[in-house]
Short mmCIF file of C-alpha atoms in Angstrom, two decimals:
data_model
loop_
_atom_site.label_atom_id
_atom_site.label_comp_id
_atom_site.label_asym_id
_atom_site.label_seq_id
_atom_site.Cartn_x
_atom_site.Cartn_y
_atom_site.Cartn_z
CA MET M 1 -14.49 -83.79 71.01
CA ASP M 2 -11.20 -82.80 69.39
CA LEU M 3 -10.19 -81.89 65.84
CA THR M 4 -9.41 -85.48 64.86
CA ASP M 5 -12.85 -86.68 66.02
CA ILE M 6 -14.60 -83.89 64.12
CA GLU M 7 -12.57 -84.56 60.96
CA LYS M 8 -13.41 -88.27 61.00
CA ILE M 9 -17.13 -87.75 61.63
CA VAL M 10 -17.39 -85.13 58.88
CA ALA M 11 -15.34 -87.18 56.38
CA ASP M 12 -17.50 -90.26 56.99
CA TYR M 13 -20.66 -88.18 56.63
CA CYS M 14 -19.44 -86.64 53.37
CA ALA M 15 -18.49 -90.04 51.96
CA GLY M 16 -22.15 -91.02 52.23
CA ARG M 17 -23.38 -87.94 50.33
CA ALA M 18 -22.66 -88.29 46.60
CA GLU M 19 -23.30 -84.60 45.86
CA ILE M 20 -20.43 -83.42 48.10
CA ALA M 21 -17.27 -82.89 46.03
CA ALA M 22 -15.17 -81.56 48.95
CA CYS M 23 -15.43 -80.23 52.48
CA TYR M 24 -13.32 -77.85 54.55
CA LEU M 25 -13.36 -77.39 58.30
CA TYR M 26 -12.55 -73.78 59.16
CA GLY M 27 -12.95 -71.39 62.07
CA SER M 28 -11.93 -72.12 65.65
CA TYR M 29 -11.45 -75.88 65.16
CA ALA M 30 -9.16 -75.35 62.17
CA ARG M 31 -7.16 -72.71 64.07
CA GLY M 32 -6.82 -74.97 67.13
CA GLU M 33 -8.78 -72.48 69.27
CA ALA M 34 -11.98 -74.48 69.81
CA ARG M 35 -13.61 -74.47 73.23
CA SER M 36 -16.23 -76.90 74.53
CA ASP M 37 -19.00 -74.55 73.37
CA SER M 38 -17.49 -73.84 69.92
CA ASP M 39 -19.55 -74.42 66.82
CA VAL M 40 -18.22 -76.40 63.87
CA ASP M 41 -17.69 -74.29 60.74
CA LEU M 42 -17.96 -76.41 57.60
CA ALA M 43 -17.66 -75.35 53.97
CA PHE M 44 -18.99 -77.73 51.32
CA LEU M 45 -18.18 -77.72 47.62
CA LEU M 46 -21.08 -79.38 45.83
CA ASP M 47 -20.98 -81.16 42.50
CA VAL M 48 -21.79 -78.84 39.60
CA SER M 49 -24.79 -81.02 38.74
CA VAL M 50 -26.58 -79.90 41.93
CA PRO M 51 -29.04 -77.10 41.08
CA ARG M 52 -28.55 -73.91 43.06
CA SER M 53 -32.22 -74.16 44.12
CA HIS M 54 -31.31 -77.27 46.16
CA TYR M 55 -28.58 -75.58 48.23
CA GLY M 56 -30.95 -74.46 50.99
CA SER M 57 -32.46 -77.89 51.60
CA LEU M 58 -29.03 -79.52 51.46
CA ARG M 59 -27.71 -77.04 54.03
CA MET M 60 -30.57 -78.06 56.33
CA ASP M 61 -29.83 -81.76 55.74
CA TYR M 62 -26.16 -81.24 56.58
CA TYR M 63 -27.05 -79.18 59.65
CA SER M 64 -29.41 -81.89 60.95
CA GLY M 65 -27.12 -84.81 60.22
CA LEU M 66 -23.93 -83.25 61.51
CA SER M 67 -25.44 -81.71 64.63
CA PHE M 68 -26.68 -85.18 65.57
CA LEU M 69 -23.33 -86.86 64.82
CA THR M 70 -21.04 -84.25 66.40
CA ARG M 71 -23.33 -83.05 69.21
CA LYS M 72 -22.16 -79.58 68.18
CA GLU M 73 -23.86 -76.79 66.28
CA PRO M 74 -22.57 -76.84 62.71
CA HIS M 75 -22.40 -73.68 60.64
CA VAL M 76 -22.91 -74.95 57.12
CA LEU M 77 -21.65 -72.99 54.12
CA VAL M 78 -22.01 -74.01 50.47
CA ILE M 79 -18.94 -72.44 48.88
CA ASN M 80 -20.23 -72.80 45.32
CA ASP M 81 -22.02 -69.48 45.81
CA ALA M 82 -20.09 -68.00 48.75
CA GLY M 83 -18.76 -64.45 48.73
CA GLU M 84 -15.09 -63.67 48.37
CA LEU M 85 -14.62 -62.59 51.99
CA VAL M 86 -15.72 -65.86 53.59
CA LEU M 87 -14.28 -67.93 50.74
CA GLY M 88 -10.89 -66.32 51.33
CA GLU M 89 -11.13 -67.27 55.00
CA VAL M 90 -12.02 -70.87 54.15
CA LEU M 91 -9.18 -71.28 51.66
CA ARG M 92 -6.62 -69.50 53.89
CA GLU M 93 -7.26 -71.25 57.19
CA GLY M 94 -9.44 -74.22 56.33
CA VAL M 95 -8.50 -77.84 56.87
CA MET M 96 -9.52 -80.16 54.04
CA VAL M 97 -11.46 -83.02 55.63
CA PHE M 98 -12.91 -84.66 52.54
CA VAL M 99 -12.28 -84.70 48.78
CA ARG M 100 -14.22 -86.83 46.34
CA ASP M 101 -13.45 -84.82 43.19
CA GLU M 102 -9.96 -83.27 43.18
CA GLU M 103 -10.38 -82.00 39.63
CA ALA M 104 -13.56 -80.09 40.50
CA LEU M 105 -11.92 -78.68 43.63
CA ASP M 106 -8.82 -77.54 41.72
CA ALA M 107 -10.95 -75.91 39.01
CA PHE M 108 -13.09 -74.14 41.62
CA VAL M 109 -10.08 -72.80 43.52
CA ALA M 110 -8.37 -71.69 40.28
CA ARG M 111 -11.50 -69.73 39.31
CA LYS M 112 -11.94 -68.12 42.73
CA ILE M 113 -8.39 -67.16 43.75
CA PRO M 114 -8.20 -64.16 41.36
CA LEU M 115 -11.59 -62.91 42.60
CA ILE M 116 -10.52 -63.28 46.23
CA ALA M 117 -7.25 -61.44 45.55
CA GLU M 118 -9.04 -58.60 43.77
CA PHE M 119 -11.66 -58.33 46.51
CA SER M 120 -8.96 -58.33 49.21
CA TYR M 121 -7.15 -55.46 47.51
CA TYR M 122 -10.26 -53.28 47.31
CA SER M 123 -11.42 -54.28 50.77
CA GLU M 124 -8.08 -53.20 52.26
CA LEU M 125 -8.17 -49.96 50.29
CA PHE M 126 -11.66 -49.26 51.66
CA ARG M 127 -10.53 -50.09 55.22
CA ARG M 128 -7.59 -47.68 54.94
CA LYS M 129 -9.88 -44.89 53.74
CA LEU M 130 -12.20 -45.48 56.68
CA VAL M 131 -9.28 -45.38 59.12
CA GLU M 132 -7.99 -42.23 57.45
CA ARG M 133 -11.38 -40.58 57.81
CA TYR M 134 -12.55 -41.91 61.20
CA GLY M 135 -9.44 -43.31 62.90
CA GLU M 136 -8.83 -46.80 64.24
CA VAL M 137 -11.71 -48.51 65.99
CA ASP M 138 -11.15 -50.46 69.19
CA ASN M 139 -13.44 -53.51 69.03
CA GLY M 140 -12.57 -54.57 72.56
#
């Protein structure tokens, strides 16, 4: 299954779920590095009317539905309450596969970009201090 197949399946799925305002595909599929055993990383922006207490059950619904349709393991993220680190990754490398509410998406991104930028600055500062103190780490 290639990127185009995944995008179509996810877009069709999202179109049938009224609470989904937008969806990004990110990770290895978005970077063009997917292998046959790669999971499918999906980030959903939900309508503001959806209570936060429903996010967990919706994540499970999306996981079940999309794992059946794609025959892949989806990693489901609700970006409404995602941290700046992962949200920055989604917005930097993600591929938009579905948008129902462009206005809500634009407002969300406009609110989050300054937070992501601020977090990135302090995260890099922290990383430099760690390198200064302990040296570079070889993760290989």
